[in-house]
PDB file of C-alpha atoms in Angstrom:
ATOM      1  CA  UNK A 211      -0.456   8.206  28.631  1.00 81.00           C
ATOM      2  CA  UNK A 212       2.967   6.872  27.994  1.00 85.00           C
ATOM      3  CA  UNK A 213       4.646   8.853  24.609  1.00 90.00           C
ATOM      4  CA  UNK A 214       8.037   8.870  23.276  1.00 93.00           C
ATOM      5  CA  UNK A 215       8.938  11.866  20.143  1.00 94.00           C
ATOM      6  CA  UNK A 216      12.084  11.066  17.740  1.00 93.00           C
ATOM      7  CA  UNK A 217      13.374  14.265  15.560  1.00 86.00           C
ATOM      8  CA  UNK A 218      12.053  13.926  12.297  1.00 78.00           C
ATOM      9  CA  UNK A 219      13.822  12.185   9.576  1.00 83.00           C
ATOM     10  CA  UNK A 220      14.863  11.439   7.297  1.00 93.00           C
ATOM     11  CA  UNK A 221      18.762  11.810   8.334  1.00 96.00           C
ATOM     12  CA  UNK A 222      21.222  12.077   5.692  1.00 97.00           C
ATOM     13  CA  UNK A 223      24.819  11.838   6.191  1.00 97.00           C
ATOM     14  CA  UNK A 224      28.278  11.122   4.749  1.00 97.00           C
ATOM     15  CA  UNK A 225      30.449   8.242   5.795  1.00 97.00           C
ATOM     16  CA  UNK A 226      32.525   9.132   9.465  1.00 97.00           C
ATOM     17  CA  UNK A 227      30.139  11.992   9.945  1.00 97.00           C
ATOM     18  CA  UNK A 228      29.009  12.076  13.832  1.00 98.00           C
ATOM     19  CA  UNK A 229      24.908  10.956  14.543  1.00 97.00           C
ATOM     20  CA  UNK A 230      22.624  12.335  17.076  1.00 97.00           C
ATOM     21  CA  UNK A 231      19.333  11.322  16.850  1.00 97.00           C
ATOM     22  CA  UNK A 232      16.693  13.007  19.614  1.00 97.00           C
ATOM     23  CA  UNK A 233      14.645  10.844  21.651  1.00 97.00           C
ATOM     24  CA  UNK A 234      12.381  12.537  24.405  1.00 97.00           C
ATOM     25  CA  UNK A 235       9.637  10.386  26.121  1.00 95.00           C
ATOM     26  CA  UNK A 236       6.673  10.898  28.316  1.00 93.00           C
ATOM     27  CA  UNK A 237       5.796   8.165  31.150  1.00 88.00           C
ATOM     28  CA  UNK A 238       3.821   8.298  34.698  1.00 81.00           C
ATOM     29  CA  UNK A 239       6.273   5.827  36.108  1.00 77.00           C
ATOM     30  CA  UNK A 240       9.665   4.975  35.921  1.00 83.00           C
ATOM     31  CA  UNK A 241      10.309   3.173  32.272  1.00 89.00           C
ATOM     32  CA  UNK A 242      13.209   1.386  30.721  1.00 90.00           C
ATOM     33  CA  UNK A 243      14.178   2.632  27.480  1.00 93.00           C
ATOM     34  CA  UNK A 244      15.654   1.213  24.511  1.00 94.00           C
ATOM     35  CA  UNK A 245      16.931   1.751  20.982  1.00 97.00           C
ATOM     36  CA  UNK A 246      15.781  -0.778  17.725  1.00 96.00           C
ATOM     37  CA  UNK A 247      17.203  -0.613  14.260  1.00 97.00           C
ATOM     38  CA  UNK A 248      15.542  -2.052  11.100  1.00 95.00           C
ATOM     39  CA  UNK A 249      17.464  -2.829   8.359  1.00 94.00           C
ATOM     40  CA  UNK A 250      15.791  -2.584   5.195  1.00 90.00           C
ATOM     41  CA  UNK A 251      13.391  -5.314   4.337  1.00 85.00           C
ATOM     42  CA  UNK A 252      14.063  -6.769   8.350  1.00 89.00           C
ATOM     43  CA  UNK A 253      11.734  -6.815  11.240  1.00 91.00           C
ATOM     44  CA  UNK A 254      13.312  -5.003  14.242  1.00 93.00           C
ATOM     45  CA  UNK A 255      16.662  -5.368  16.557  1.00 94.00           C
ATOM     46  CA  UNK A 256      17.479  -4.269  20.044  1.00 93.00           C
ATOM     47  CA  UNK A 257      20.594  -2.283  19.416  1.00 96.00           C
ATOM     48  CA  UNK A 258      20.869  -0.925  23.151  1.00 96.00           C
ATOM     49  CA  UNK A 259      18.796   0.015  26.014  1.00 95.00           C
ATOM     50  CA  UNK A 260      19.359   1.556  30.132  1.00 94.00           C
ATOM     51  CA  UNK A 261      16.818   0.986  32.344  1.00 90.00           C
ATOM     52  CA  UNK A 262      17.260   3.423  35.311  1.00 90.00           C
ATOM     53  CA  UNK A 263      18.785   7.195  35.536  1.00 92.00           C
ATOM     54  CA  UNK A 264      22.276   8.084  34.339  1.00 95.00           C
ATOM     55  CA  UNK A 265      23.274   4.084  32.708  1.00 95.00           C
ATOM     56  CA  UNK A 266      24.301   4.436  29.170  1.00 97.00           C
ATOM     57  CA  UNK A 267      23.450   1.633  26.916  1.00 96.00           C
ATOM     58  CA  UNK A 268      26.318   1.113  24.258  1.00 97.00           C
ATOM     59  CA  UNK A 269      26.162  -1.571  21.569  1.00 96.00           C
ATOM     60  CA  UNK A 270      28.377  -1.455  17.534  1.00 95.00           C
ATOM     61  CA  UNK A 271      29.788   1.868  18.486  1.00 97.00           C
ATOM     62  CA  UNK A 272      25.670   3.262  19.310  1.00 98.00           C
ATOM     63  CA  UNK A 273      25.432   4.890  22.781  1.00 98.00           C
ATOM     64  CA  UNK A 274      22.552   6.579  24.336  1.00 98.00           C
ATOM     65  CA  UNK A 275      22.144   7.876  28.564  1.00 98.00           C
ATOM     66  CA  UNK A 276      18.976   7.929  30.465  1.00 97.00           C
ATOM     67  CA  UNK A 277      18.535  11.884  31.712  1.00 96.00           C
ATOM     68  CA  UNK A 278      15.572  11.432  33.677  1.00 93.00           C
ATOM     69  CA  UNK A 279      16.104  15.628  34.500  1.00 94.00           C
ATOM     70  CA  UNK A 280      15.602  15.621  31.024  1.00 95.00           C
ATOM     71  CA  UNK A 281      13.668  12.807  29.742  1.00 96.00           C
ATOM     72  CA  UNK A 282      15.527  12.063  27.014  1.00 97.00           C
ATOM     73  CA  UNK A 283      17.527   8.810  25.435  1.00 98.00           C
ATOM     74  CA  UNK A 284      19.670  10.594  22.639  1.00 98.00           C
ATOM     75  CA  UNK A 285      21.068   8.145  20.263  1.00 98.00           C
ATOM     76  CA  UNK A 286      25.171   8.884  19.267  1.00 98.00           C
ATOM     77  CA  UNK A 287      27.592   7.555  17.599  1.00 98.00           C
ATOM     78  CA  UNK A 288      30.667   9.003  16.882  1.00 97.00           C
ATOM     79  CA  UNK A 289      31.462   8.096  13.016  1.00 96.00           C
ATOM     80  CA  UNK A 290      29.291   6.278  10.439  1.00 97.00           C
ATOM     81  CA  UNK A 291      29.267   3.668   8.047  1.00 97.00           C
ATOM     82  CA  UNK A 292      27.215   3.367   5.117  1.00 97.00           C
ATOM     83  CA  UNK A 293      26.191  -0.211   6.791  1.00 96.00           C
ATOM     84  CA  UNK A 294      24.502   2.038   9.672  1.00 97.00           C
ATOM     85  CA  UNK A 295      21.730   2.803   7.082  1.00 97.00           C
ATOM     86  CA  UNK A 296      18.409   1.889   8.538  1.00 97.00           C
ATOM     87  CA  UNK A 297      15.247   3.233  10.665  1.00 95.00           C
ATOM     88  CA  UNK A 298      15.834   3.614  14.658  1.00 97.00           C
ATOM     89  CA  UNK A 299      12.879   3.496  16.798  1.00 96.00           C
ATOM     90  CA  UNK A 300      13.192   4.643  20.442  1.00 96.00           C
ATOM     91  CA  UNK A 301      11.081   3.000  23.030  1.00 93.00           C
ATOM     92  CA  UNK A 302       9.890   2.718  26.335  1.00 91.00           C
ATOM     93  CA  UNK A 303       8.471  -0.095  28.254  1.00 87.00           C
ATOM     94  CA  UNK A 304       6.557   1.390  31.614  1.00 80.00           C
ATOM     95  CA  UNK A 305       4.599  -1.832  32.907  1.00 67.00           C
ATOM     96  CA  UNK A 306       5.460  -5.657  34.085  1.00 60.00           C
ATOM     97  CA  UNK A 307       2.364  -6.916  32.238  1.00 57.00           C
ATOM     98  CA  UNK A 308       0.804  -7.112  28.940  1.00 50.00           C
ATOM     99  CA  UNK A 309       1.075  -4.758  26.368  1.00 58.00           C
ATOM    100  CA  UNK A 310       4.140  -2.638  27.995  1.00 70.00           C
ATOM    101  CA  UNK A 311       5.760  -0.672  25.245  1.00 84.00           C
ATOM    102  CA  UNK A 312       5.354   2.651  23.390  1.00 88.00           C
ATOM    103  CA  UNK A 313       7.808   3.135  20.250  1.00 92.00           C
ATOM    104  CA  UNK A 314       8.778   6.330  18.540  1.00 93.00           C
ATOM    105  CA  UNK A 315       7.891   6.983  15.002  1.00 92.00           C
ATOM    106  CA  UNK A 316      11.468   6.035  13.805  1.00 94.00           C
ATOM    107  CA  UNK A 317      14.222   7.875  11.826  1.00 95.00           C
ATOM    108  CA  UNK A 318      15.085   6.970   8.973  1.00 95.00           C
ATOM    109  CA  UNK A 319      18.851   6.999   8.270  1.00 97.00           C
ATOM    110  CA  UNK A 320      20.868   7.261   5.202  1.00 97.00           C
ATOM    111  CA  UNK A 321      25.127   7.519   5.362  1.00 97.00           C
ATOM    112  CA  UNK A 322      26.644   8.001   1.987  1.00 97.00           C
ATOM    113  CA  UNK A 323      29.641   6.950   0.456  1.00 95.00           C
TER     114      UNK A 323
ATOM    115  CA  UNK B 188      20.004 -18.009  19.368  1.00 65.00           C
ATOM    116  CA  UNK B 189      16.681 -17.024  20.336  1.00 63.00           C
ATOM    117  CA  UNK B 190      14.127 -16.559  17.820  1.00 91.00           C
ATOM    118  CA  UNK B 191      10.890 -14.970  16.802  1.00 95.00           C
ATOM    119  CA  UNK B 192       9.870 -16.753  12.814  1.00 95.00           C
ATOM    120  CA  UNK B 193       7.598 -15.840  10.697  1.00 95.00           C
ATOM    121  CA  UNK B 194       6.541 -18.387   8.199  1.00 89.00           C
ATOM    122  CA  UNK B 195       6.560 -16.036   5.228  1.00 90.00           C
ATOM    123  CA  UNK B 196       8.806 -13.106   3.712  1.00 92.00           C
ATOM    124  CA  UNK B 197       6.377 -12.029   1.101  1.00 95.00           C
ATOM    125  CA  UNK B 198       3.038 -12.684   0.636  1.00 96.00           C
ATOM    126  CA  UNK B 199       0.408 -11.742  -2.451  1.00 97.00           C
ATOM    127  CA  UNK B 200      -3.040 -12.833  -1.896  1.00 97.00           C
ATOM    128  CA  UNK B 201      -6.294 -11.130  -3.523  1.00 97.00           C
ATOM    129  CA  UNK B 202      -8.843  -9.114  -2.285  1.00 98.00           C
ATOM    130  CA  UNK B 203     -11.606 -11.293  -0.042  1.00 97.00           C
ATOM    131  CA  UNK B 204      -9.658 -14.185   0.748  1.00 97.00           C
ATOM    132  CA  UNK B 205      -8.458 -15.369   4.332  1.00 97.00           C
ATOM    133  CA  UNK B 206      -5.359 -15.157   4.556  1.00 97.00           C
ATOM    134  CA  UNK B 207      -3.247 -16.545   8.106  1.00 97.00           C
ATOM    135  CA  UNK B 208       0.090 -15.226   9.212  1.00 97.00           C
ATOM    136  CA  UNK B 209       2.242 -17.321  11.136  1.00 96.00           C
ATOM    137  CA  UNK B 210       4.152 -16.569  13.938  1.00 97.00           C
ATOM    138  CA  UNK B 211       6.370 -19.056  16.183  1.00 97.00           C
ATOM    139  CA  UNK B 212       8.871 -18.318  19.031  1.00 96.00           C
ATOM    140  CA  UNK B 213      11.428 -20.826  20.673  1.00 93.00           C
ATOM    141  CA  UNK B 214      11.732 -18.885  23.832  1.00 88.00           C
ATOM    142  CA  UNK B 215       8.811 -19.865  26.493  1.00 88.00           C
ATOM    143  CA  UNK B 216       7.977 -16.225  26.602  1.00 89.00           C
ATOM    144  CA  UNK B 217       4.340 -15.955  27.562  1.00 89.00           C
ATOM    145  CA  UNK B 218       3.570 -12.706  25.764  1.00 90.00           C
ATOM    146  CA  UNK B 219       3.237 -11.949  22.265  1.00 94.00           C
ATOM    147  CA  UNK B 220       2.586  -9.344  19.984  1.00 95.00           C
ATOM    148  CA  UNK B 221       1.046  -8.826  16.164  1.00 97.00           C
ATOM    149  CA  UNK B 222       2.286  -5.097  14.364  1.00 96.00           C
ATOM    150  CA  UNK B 223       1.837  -3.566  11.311  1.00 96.00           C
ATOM    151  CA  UNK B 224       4.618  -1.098  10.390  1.00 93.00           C
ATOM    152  CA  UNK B 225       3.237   1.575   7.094  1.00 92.00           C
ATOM    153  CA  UNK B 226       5.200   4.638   5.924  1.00 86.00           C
ATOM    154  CA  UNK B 227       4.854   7.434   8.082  1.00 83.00           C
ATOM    155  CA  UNK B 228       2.476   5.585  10.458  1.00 86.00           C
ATOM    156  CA  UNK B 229       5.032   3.643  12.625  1.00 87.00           C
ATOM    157  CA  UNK B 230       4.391   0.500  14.100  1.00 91.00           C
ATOM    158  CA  UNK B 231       0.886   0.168  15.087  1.00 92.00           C
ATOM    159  CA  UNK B 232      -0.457  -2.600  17.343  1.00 93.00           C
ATOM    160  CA  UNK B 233      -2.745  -5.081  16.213  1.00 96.00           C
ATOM    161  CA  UNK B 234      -3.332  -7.604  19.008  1.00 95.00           C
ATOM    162  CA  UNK B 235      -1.784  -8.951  21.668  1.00 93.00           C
ATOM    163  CA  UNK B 236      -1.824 -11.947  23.600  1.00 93.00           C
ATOM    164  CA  UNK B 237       0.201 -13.304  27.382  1.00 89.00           C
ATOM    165  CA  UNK B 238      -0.736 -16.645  27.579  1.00 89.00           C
ATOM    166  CA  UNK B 239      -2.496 -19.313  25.641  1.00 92.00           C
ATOM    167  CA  UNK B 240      -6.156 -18.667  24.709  1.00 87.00           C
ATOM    168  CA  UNK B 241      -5.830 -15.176  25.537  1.00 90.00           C
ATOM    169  CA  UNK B 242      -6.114 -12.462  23.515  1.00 93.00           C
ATOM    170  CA  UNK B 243      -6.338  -8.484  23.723  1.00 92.00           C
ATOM    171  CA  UNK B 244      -6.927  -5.684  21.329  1.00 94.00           C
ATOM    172  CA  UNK B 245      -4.220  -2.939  20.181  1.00 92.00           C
ATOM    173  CA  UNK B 246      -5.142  -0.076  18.854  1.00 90.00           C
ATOM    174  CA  UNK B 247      -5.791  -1.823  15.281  1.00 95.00           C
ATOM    175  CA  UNK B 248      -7.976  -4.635  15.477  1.00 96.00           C
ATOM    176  CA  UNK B 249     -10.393  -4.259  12.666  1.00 96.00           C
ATOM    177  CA  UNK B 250     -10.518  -6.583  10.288  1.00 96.00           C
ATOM    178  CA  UNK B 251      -8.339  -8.778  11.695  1.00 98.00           C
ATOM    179  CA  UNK B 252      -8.378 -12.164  14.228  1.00 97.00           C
ATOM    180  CA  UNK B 253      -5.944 -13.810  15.924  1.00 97.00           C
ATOM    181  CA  UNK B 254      -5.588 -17.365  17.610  1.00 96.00           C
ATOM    182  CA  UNK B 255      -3.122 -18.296  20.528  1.00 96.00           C
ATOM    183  CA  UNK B 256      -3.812 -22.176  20.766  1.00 95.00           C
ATOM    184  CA  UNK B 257      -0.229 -23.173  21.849  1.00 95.00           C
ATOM    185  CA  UNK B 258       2.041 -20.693  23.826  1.00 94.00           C
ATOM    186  CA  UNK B 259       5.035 -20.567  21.506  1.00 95.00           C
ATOM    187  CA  UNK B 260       2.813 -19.857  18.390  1.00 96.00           C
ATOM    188  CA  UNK B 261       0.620 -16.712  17.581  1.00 97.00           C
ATOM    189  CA  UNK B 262      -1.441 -16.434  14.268  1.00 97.00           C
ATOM    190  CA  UNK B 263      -2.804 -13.422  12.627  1.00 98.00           C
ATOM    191  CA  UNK B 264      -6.015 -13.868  10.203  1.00 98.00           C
ATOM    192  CA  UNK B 265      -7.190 -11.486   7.587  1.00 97.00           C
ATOM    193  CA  UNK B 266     -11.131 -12.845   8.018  1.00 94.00           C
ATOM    194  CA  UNK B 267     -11.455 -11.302   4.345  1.00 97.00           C
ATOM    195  CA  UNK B 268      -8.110  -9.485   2.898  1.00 97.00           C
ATOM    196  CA  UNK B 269      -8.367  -5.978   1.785  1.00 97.00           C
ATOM    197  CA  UNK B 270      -6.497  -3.493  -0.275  1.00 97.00           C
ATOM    198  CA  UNK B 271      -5.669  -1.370   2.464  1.00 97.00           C
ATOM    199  CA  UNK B 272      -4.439  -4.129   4.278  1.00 98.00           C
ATOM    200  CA  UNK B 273      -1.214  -4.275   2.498  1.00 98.00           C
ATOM    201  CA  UNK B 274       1.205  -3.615   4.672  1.00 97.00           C
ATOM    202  CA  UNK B 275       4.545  -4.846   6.411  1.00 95.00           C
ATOM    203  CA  UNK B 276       3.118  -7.258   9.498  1.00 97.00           C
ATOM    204  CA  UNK B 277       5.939  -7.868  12.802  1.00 96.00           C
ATOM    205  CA  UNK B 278       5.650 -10.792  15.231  1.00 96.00           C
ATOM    206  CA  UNK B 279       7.095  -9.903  18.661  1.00 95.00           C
ATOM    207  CA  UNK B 280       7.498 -11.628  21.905  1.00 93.00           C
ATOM    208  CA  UNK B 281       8.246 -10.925  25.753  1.00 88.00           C
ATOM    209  CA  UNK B 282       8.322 -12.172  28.994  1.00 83.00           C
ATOM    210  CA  UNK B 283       5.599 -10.431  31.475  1.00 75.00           C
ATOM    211  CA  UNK B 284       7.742  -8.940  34.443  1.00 69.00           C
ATOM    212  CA  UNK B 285      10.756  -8.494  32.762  1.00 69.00           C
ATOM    213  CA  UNK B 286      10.583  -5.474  31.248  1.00 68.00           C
ATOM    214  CA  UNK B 287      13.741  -4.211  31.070  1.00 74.00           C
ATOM    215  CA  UNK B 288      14.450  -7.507  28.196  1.00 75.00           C
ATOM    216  CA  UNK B 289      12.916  -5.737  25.893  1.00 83.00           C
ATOM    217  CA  UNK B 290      10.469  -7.007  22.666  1.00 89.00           C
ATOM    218  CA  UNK B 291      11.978  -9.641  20.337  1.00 91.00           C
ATOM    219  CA  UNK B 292      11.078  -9.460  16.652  1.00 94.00           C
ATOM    220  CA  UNK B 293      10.526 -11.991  13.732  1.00 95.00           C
ATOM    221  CA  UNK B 294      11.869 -10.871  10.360  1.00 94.00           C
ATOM    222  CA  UNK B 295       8.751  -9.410   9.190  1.00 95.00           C
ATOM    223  CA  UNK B 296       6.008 -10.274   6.678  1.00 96.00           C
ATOM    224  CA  UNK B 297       5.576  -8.192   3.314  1.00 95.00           C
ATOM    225  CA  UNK B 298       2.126  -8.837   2.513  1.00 97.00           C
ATOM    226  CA  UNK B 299       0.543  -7.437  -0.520  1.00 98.00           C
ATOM    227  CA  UNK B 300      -3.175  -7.710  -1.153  1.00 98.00           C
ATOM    228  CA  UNK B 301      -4.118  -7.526  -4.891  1.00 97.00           C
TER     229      UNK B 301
END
């Protein structure tokens, strides 16, 4: 079935620092893919997403590209802020109907002052 | 602005009673979804429903019930509330065929069972 593996967290960094967070995914067909962030004690926000080969989402500085040759949807930005703090969750959604998306674990990140 | 509610923020109820989650969306979307988000576990899928009076099982359904009687509200029900029921519960919503839209999500629901 469908899967989608985030690198481990939690992420720690200082403020302006650069952010990568891995996102590699597994799917039979041909899936849209997105990035959520949770703030702390919120429920979940689409922060960007691409849904075919080579588009880059972009969305608050956030980027990510769809490499289909590598299945990946690698989350950048290029300096943090300490309001960047939260979990990301990649995703995929593979299906028109029903129940049609597989999340990541999340990462949790934490940019100090 | 679209949105997914939840009735409550935080919630405390005791062990054995029934306890109902709310969950309402202003957006005509015919799916919706019912999460429960733990440390370390990730979000977890409960039930799921895409249209009224329908209903399908996540990957999570025990001890829990849900009830679809209007399409633009989705309730979750705790039959008889358990410790290890405590737990952070998301409401989400979608429209079937659309996939690239994505999931919207309500705020969340801290509910603690004592």
């Amino acid at each position: 079935g469908d899967s989608v593996t985030q690198m481990e967290g939690p992420v720690t960094l200082s403020e302006e620092a650069f952010l990568t967070i891995n996102c590699t995914y597994t799917a039979t067909g041909y899936p849209s893919l997105f990035w959520y962030v949770q703030y702390p004690g919120e429920g979940l926000q689409l922060l960007l997403k691409a849904t075919k080969a080579d588009d880059k989402g972009s969305n608050k500085g956030f980027e990510a590209t769809y490499r289909k040759e590598t299945t990946s949807f690698h989350l950048e930005k290029g300096s943090v802020q300490v309001s960047d703090s939260a979990v990301y969750f990649c995703a995929l959604s593979d299906q028109d109907y029903g129940q049609n998306f597989v999340f990541g674990p999340g990462t949790r990140l934490s940019v100090l002052p | 602005d679209v949105k997914v509610t939840q009735s409550s923020r935080y919630l405390v109820k005791r062990t054995g009673e029934k306890v109902f989650l709310e969950c309402v969306q202003d957006m005509d979307h015919e799916n919706m979804f019912w999460y429960r988000q733990d440390p370390g576990l990730g979000l977890r899928l409960i039930y799921f429903s895409y249209d009224v009076k329908m209903k399908e099982k996540g990957d999570i359904p025990e001890g829990y019930s849900v009830s679809r009687e209007k399409k633009e509200r989705f309730s979750l029900i705790l039959e008889s509330a358990s410790t290890n029921q405590t737990s952070m519960y998301l409401c989400a919503s979608s429209i079937p065929f659309h996939r690239d839209h994505g999931y919207t999500f309500g705020s969340g629901t801290r509910l603690t069972v004592v």
